[in-house]
Amino acid sequence: MSILGEEMVAKLVVGIVTAGGDAPGMNAAIRACVRNLLAKETKVIGVKRGYKGLIEKDFETLTSRSVSGIINLGGTILKTARCEEIRTEEGLEKAARNLNELSLDYLIVIGGDGTFRAAKEISRKSGVHCIGIPASIDNDIDGTEETIGFDTAVNTALEAIDKIRDTAISHERFFIVEVMGRGSGFLAIAVGLASGSEFILIPEKPPNVDSLIERYKVMKSLGKTSMIAVLAEGAIDGLTLVNMLKKRIDAEVRFSSIGYIQRGGIPTLRSRILANLFSAKAVEMIFEGKKDLMVGIVDNKIRTNELTGKKRTIGEGEIYMLNLAEKLAI
Ligand code: F6P
């Protein structure tokens, strides 16, 4: 079908899948991919429920109307899943067979590092080339300095921490606020600096409870009556930390996990702009015949990069932010 709804002879057939954890802005990316592809007379197939849909042949043809009214919605209209089967040889074979039956030329994969790793395998098995669009609230994908959804998630977490700060100040408490990030501290660092939190605890630098307590005492001696530690979930178990602190410091320690609220909600302007720019570039790449690459933003420019499926790790910029947050929280 063309953008206007009438029959057309498709030049290419392209699939779109969202996989792994949902991220706000995925829908804006789906919309932009679909409409850019339709403008180039491409047949667009949506794969439902992540890679599960590839294995179970859960497909739907997408038209311009299928993506109406979704630019401002969190989640993903295609749905998503964490699919263990795609990591197996059998699962990969089924997915490859189904892709080839559809005569797909390309598959656009929208997701995180795990999604990209699987995409490489799918491409190897099926010969259908994949183009990756990075979307994850964790912001930890190699090949891009920012992912779709990160900005929305940090703003959601920031709003929550600002609210928790009211109780911390009023009750003179020490709050451990857990944010997402099982393997990376990008979210915790950004939100920790922006919220003026006294501690930022990340998986890349597992917290030392003795030095945390030392710093707590220094801050208290400087007149601080309330404090906040932003804890990335992968750094240390939050409740264990709270129990240790309760035994060793003279403070009302409380734990609050922001949790899945960070994954949902209306995507911010930044998340939507990235979704639009990444998707336009992904479609351009397809029509330039590029294979097994991803789009990303590096030095504020939209770029293409190798689809490595690796995780990005914190660098100099994040270490600087960590140190700055620590310095300013005194
Ligand atoms: O989307 C990434 C992430 O939010 C991680 O930070 C978190 O640990 C994980 O997803 C949990 O998601 P799920 O319950 O979907 O496995």
Coordinates of C-alpha atoms and ligand atoms in Angstrom, one line a residue:
M1 CA 0.0 0.0 0.0
S2 CA 1.3 3.5 -0.6
I3 CA 1.3 6.3 1.9
L4 CA -2.2 7.2 0.6
G5 CA -3.5 3.7 0.9
E6 CA -3.6 2.5 -2.8
E7 CA -1.8 -0.6 -4.0
M8 CA 1.8 -0.2 -5.1
V9 CA 4.6 -2.4 -6.3
A10 CA 7.1 -2.4 -3.4
K11 CA 10.7 -1.7 -4.2
L12 CA 11.8 -3.3 -1.0
V13 CA 10.3 -5.2 2.0
V14 CA 11.5 -4.0 5.4
G15 CA 10.7 -5.3 8.8
I16 CA 10.7 -3.4 12.0
V17 CA 11.0 -4.9 15.5
T18 CA 11.3 -3.4 18.9
A19 CA 13.1 -5.8 21.4
G20 CA 14.4 -5.9 24.9
G21 CA 13.2 -3.3 27.5
D22 CA 10.8 -0.7 26.2
A23 CA 12.0 2.9 26.1
P24 CA 10.0 6.1 25.7
G25 CA 10.4 7.3 22.1
M26 CA 10.3 3.8 20.5
N27 CA 6.8 4.7 19.1
A28 CA 8.2 7.9 17.6
A29 CA 10.9 5.8 16.0
I30 CA 8.4 3.3 14.6
R31 CA 6.3 6.1 13.2
A32 CA 9.3 7.8 11.5
C33 CA 10.6 4.5 10.1
V34 CA 7.3 3.5 8.7
R35 CA 6.6 6.9 7.0
N36 CA 10.1 7.3 5.7
L37 CA 9.9 3.8 4.2
L38 CA 6.5 4.2 2.7
A39 CA 7.7 7.4 1.1
K40 CA 10.2 5.3 -0.7
E41 CA 7.6 2.8 -1.9
T42 CA 8.6 0.1 0.6
K43 CA 6.4 -2.5 2.1
V44 CA 6.7 -2.4 5.8
I45 CA 6.2 -5.4 8.1
G46 CA 5.9 -4.9 11.9
V47 CA 7.2 -7.8 13.9
K48 CA 5.2 -8.1 17.2
R49 CA 6.6 -8.9 20.7
G50 CA 10.3 -8.5 19.9
Y51 CA 12.2 -11.5 18.6
K52 CA 9.4 -13.8 19.8
G53 CA 7.4 -12.5 16.9
L54 CA 10.1 -13.5 14.5
I55 CA 10.1 -17.0 15.8
E56 CA 6.3 -17.3 16.1
K57 CA 5.5 -15.5 12.8
D58 CA 3.7 -12.7 14.5
F59 CA 3.7 -10.1 11.8
E60 CA 1.5 -7.2 10.6
T61 CA 1.7 -5.0 7.6
L62 CA 2.2 -1.4 8.7
T63 CA 0.6 1.6 6.9
S64 CA 0.8 5.2 7.5
R65 CA -2.5 5.0 9.5
S66 CA -1.1 2.2 11.7
V67 CA 1.3 4.7 13.2
S68 CA -1.1 7.6 13.6
G69 CA -1.3 9.3 17.0
I70 CA 1.6 7.4 18.5
I71 CA 4.4 10.0 18.5
N72 CA 3.7 11.1 22.0
L73 CA 3.1 7.6 23.5
G74 CA 5.5 5.7 25.7
G75 CA 6.0 1.9 25.3
T76 CA 5.9 0.4 21.9
I77 CA 2.8 -0.4 19.7
L78 CA 4.7 -3.4 18.3
K79 CA 5.1 -4.7 21.9
T80 CA 8.4 -6.1 23.1
A81 CA 9.8 -9.1 25.0
R82 CA 13.0 -10.4 26.5
C83 CA 13.4 -13.5 24.3
E84 CA 15.7 -16.3 25.4
E85 CA 14.9 -18.5 22.4
I86 CA 16.6 -16.2 20.0
R87 CA 19.9 -16.9 21.7
T88 CA 19.6 -20.6 20.8
E89 CA 20.6 -22.1 17.5
E90 CA 17.1 -23.5 17.1
G91 CA 15.4 -20.1 17.7
L92 CA 17.7 -18.4 15.3
E93 CA 17.0 -21.0 12.6
K94 CA 13.2 -20.5 13.0
A95 CA 13.6 -16.7 12.9
A96 CA 15.8 -16.9 9.8
R97 CA 13.4 -19.2 8.0
N98 CA 10.4 -16.9 8.8
L99 CA 12.3 -13.8 7.6
N100 CA 13.2 -15.5 4.4
E101 CA 9.6 -16.7 3.8
L102 CA 8.6 -13.0 4.1
S103 CA 11.2 -12.1 1.4
L104 CA 12.5 -9.4 3.7
D105 CA 15.3 -7.2 2.4
Y106 CA 16.1 -5.5 5.7
L107 CA 15.2 -5.7 9.3
I108 CA 15.3 -2.5 11.4
V109 CA 15.9 -3.4 15.0
I110 CA 15.0 -0.9 17.7
G111 CA 16.5 -1.7 21.1
G112 CA 19.6 -2.1 23.3
D113 CA 22.9 -4.0 23.2
G114 CA 21.2 -7.4 23.6
T115 CA 18.9 -6.6 20.7
F116 CA 21.9 -5.7 18.6
R117 CA 23.8 -8.8 19.4
A118 CA 20.9 -10.9 18.4
A119 CA 20.5 -8.9 15.2
K120 CA 24.0 -9.7 14.2
E121 CA 23.3 -13.4 14.6
I122 CA 20.0 -13.1 12.7
S123 CA 21.7 -11.4 9.8
R124 CA 24.4 -14.1 9.7
K125 CA 21.8 -16.9 9.7
S126 CA 19.3 -15.4 7.4
G127 CA 21.2 -13.1 5.1
V128 CA 18.7 -10.4 5.9
H129 CA 20.6 -7.3 6.9
C130 CA 19.9 -5.4 10.0
I131 CA 20.1 -1.7 10.8
G132 CA 20.1 -0.9 14.5
I133 CA 18.4 2.1 16.1
P134 CA 19.6 2.5 19.8
A135 CA 16.7 2.8 22.3
S136 CA 17.3 2.1 26.0
I137 CA 16.9 4.0 29.1
D138 CA 20.3 2.7 30.3
N139 CA 22.2 4.7 27.6
D140 CA 24.9 2.0 27.5
I141 CA 25.1 1.1 23.8
D142 CA 28.4 1.1 22.0
G143 CA 28.4 3.4 19.0
T144 CA 26.2 6.2 20.3
E145 CA 26.6 8.8 23.1
E146 CA 22.8 8.8 23.6
T147 CA 20.0 6.4 23.2
I148 CA 16.3 7.0 22.6
G149 CA 14.5 7.1 25.9
F150 CA 17.4 8.1 28.1
D151 CA 16.4 11.8 28.4
T152 CA 12.8 10.9 29.3
A153 CA 14.0 8.4 32.0
V154 CA 16.4 10.8 33.6
N155 CA 13.8 13.5 33.7
T156 CA 11.3 11.1 35.3
A157 CA 13.9 10.1 37.9
L158 CA 14.9 13.7 38.5
E159 CA 11.3 14.7 39.2
A160 CA 10.9 11.8 41.7
I161 CA 14.2 12.6 43.5
D162 CA 13.2 16.3 43.8
K163 CA 10.0 15.1 45.5
I164 CA 11.8 12.7 47.8
R165 CA 14.2 15.6 48.7
D166 CA 11.2 17.4 50.3
T167 CA 10.6 14.5 52.8
A168 CA 14.4 14.1 53.3
I169 CA 14.7 17.8 54.3
S170 CA 11.5 17.9 56.4
H171 CA 12.3 14.7 58.4
E172 CA 16.1 15.1 58.3
R173 CA 16.5 11.7 56.8
F174 CA 19.1 9.9 54.7
F175 CA 17.5 8.5 51.6
I176 CA 18.9 5.7 49.4
V177 CA 17.0 6.2 46.1
E178 CA 17.4 3.4 43.6
V179 CA 17.3 4.1 39.9
M180 CA 17.6 1.7 37.0
G181 CA 20.9 0.5 35.6
R182 CA 21.7 -3.1 36.3
G183 CA 25.0 -2.9 34.5
S184 CA 25.7 0.8 34.0
G185 CA 25.7 4.1 35.9
F186 CA 24.9 6.6 33.1
L187 CA 21.4 7.2 34.4
A188 CA 22.5 7.5 38.1
I189 CA 25.3 9.8 37.3
A190 CA 23.2 12.2 35.2
V191 CA 20.3 12.3 37.7
G192 CA 22.7 12.4 40.7
L193 CA 24.5 15.5 39.4
A194 CA 21.2 17.2 38.4
S195 CA 19.5 16.5 41.7
G196 CA 22.4 17.6 43.8
S197 CA 22.6 14.3 45.5
E198 CA 25.3 13.7 48.1
F199 CA 26.2 10.2 46.8
I200 CA 26.1 8.5 43.5
L201 CA 26.6 4.7 43.6
I202 CA 27.2 2.9 40.3
P203 CA 28.0 -0.7 39.2
E204 CA 31.2 0.4 37.5
K205 CA 32.6 1.5 40.9
P206 CA 31.0 -0.7 43.5
P207 CA 30.4 1.3 46.7
N208 CA 32.7 0.8 49.7
V209 CA 30.4 1.1 52.7
D210 CA 33.2 2.3 55.1
S211 CA 34.1 5.2 52.9
L212 CA 30.4 6.0 52.3
I213 CA 29.9 6.3 56.1
E214 CA 33.1 8.4 56.4
R215 CA 31.8 10.8 53.9
Y216 CA 28.4 10.8 55.5
K217 CA 30.0 11.8 58.8
V218 CA 32.0 14.6 57.2
M219 CA 28.9 16.0 55.6
K220 CA 27.0 15.8 58.9
S221 CA 29.8 17.7 60.6
L222 CA 29.5 20.4 58.0
G223 CA 25.9 20.9 59.0
K224 CA 23.9 18.7 56.6
T225 CA 20.8 17.4 58.2
S226 CA 19.5 15.4 55.2
M227 CA 21.2 13.5 52.4
I228 CA 20.4 11.5 49.3
A229 CA 22.3 8.7 47.7
V230 CA 21.3 7.8 44.1
L231 CA 21.9 4.2 43.7
A232 CA 22.1 2.4 40.3
E233 CA 20.4 -0.9 40.9
G234 CA 23.4 -2.9 39.8
A235 CA 25.8 -1.3 42.3
I236 CA 24.7 -3.0 45.4
D237 CA 21.4 -4.4 46.8
G238 CA 19.5 -1.3 48.1
L239 CA 17.8 -3.0 51.1
T240 CA 21.1 -4.6 52.2
L241 CA 22.8 -1.3 52.0
V242 CA 20.0 0.4 54.0
N243 CA 20.2 -2.3 56.7
M244 CA 24.0 -1.9 57.0
L245 CA 23.7 1.9 57.3
K246 CA 20.9 1.6 59.9
K247 CA 23.3 -0.4 62.1
R248 CA 26.2 1.9 61.7
I249 CA 25.0 5.5 61.5
D250 CA 22.8 7.6 63.7
A251 CA 20.2 8.6 61.1
E252 CA 16.8 7.8 59.9
V253 CA 17.7 5.8 56.8
R254 CA 15.0 5.2 54.2
F255 CA 14.9 3.3 50.9
S256 CA 12.9 4.3 47.8
S257 CA 13.1 2.6 44.4
I258 CA 11.8 4.6 41.5
G259 CA 11.6 1.4 39.3
Y260 CA 9.6 1.0 36.2
I261 CA 8.2 4.5 36.2
Q262 CA 11.5 5.4 34.5
R263 CA 10.7 3.2 31.6
G264 CA 7.3 4.6 30.7
G265 CA 5.5 7.9 30.1
I266 CA 5.4 10.6 27.5
P267 CA 8.7 10.8 25.6
T268 CA 10.5 14.2 26.1
L269 CA 11.2 16.5 23.2
R270 CA 14.8 15.2 23.1
S271 CA 13.8 11.5 23.0
R272 CA 11.4 12.3 20.1
I273 CA 13.9 14.3 18.2
L274 CA 16.5 11.5 18.5
A275 CA 13.9 9.0 17.4
N276 CA 13.1 11.0 14.3
L277 CA 16.7 11.7 13.3
F278 CA 17.9 8.1 14.0
S279 CA 15.0 6.7 12.0
A280 CA 15.5 9.0 9.0
K281 CA 19.1 8.0 8.9
A282 CA 18.3 4.3 9.2
V283 CA 16.1 4.5 6.2
E284 CA 18.6 6.5 4.2
M285 CA 21.2 3.8 5.0
I286 CA 18.9 1.1 3.7
F287 CA 18.6 2.9 0.4
E288 CA 22.3 3.4 0.2
G289 CA 22.7 -0.4 0.5
K290 CA 24.5 -0.2 3.9
K291 CA 24.6 -3.5 5.8
D292 CA 24.6 -4.5 9.5
L293 CA 25.3 -1.0 10.9
M294 CA 23.6 1.2 13.5
V295 CA 22.8 4.8 13.8
G296 CA 24.0 6.9 16.7
I297 CA 24.8 10.4 17.9
V298 CA 28.5 11.2 18.4
D299 CA 29.8 14.7 19.0
N300 CA 26.3 16.0 18.4
K301 CA 26.1 14.6 14.9
I302 CA 24.0 11.7 13.6
R303 CA 26.4 9.0 12.5
T304 CA 26.6 5.5 11.4
N305 CA 28.6 2.9 13.2
E306 CA 29.4 -0.8 13.3
L307 CA 26.7 -2.8 14.9
T308 CA 28.9 -4.3 17.6
G309 CA 26.2 -5.3 20.1
K310 CA 28.7 -4.2 22.8
K311 CA 27.9 -2.2 25.9
R312 CA 29.2 1.3 26.2
T313 CA 31.1 1.9 29.4
I314 CA 31.4 5.2 31.3
G315 CA 34.3 7.4 30.2
E316 CA 36.1 10.6 31.1
G317 CA 32.9 12.7 30.8
E318 CA 31.0 10.6 33.3
I319 CA 34.0 10.5 35.8
Y320 CA 34.1 14.2 35.6
M321 CA 30.4 14.5 36.3
L322 CA 30.8 12.1 39.3
N323 CA 33.6 14.1 40.8
L324 CA 31.8 17.4 40.1
A325 CA 28.6 16.1 41.9
E326 CA 30.7 15.0 44.8
K327 CA 32.5 18.4 45.0
L328 CA 29.3 20.4 44.8
A329 CA 27.3 18.3 47.3
I330 CA 29.5 19.4 50.3
Ligands
F6P1 O1 15.8 -1.3 30.1 C1 16.9 -1.5 30.8 C2 16.6 -1.9 32.2 O2 15.7 -0.9 32.6 C3 17.6 -2.1 33.2 O3 18.1 -1.0 33.8 C4 16.9 -3.0 34.2 O4 17.7 -3.7 35.1 C5 16.1 -3.9 33.3 O5 15.8 -3.1 32.2 C6 15.0 -4.6 33.9 O6 14.0 -4.9 32.9 P1 13.2 -6.2 32.8 O7 12.4 -6.4 34.0 O8 12.3 -5.9 31.5 O9 14.1 -7.3 32.5

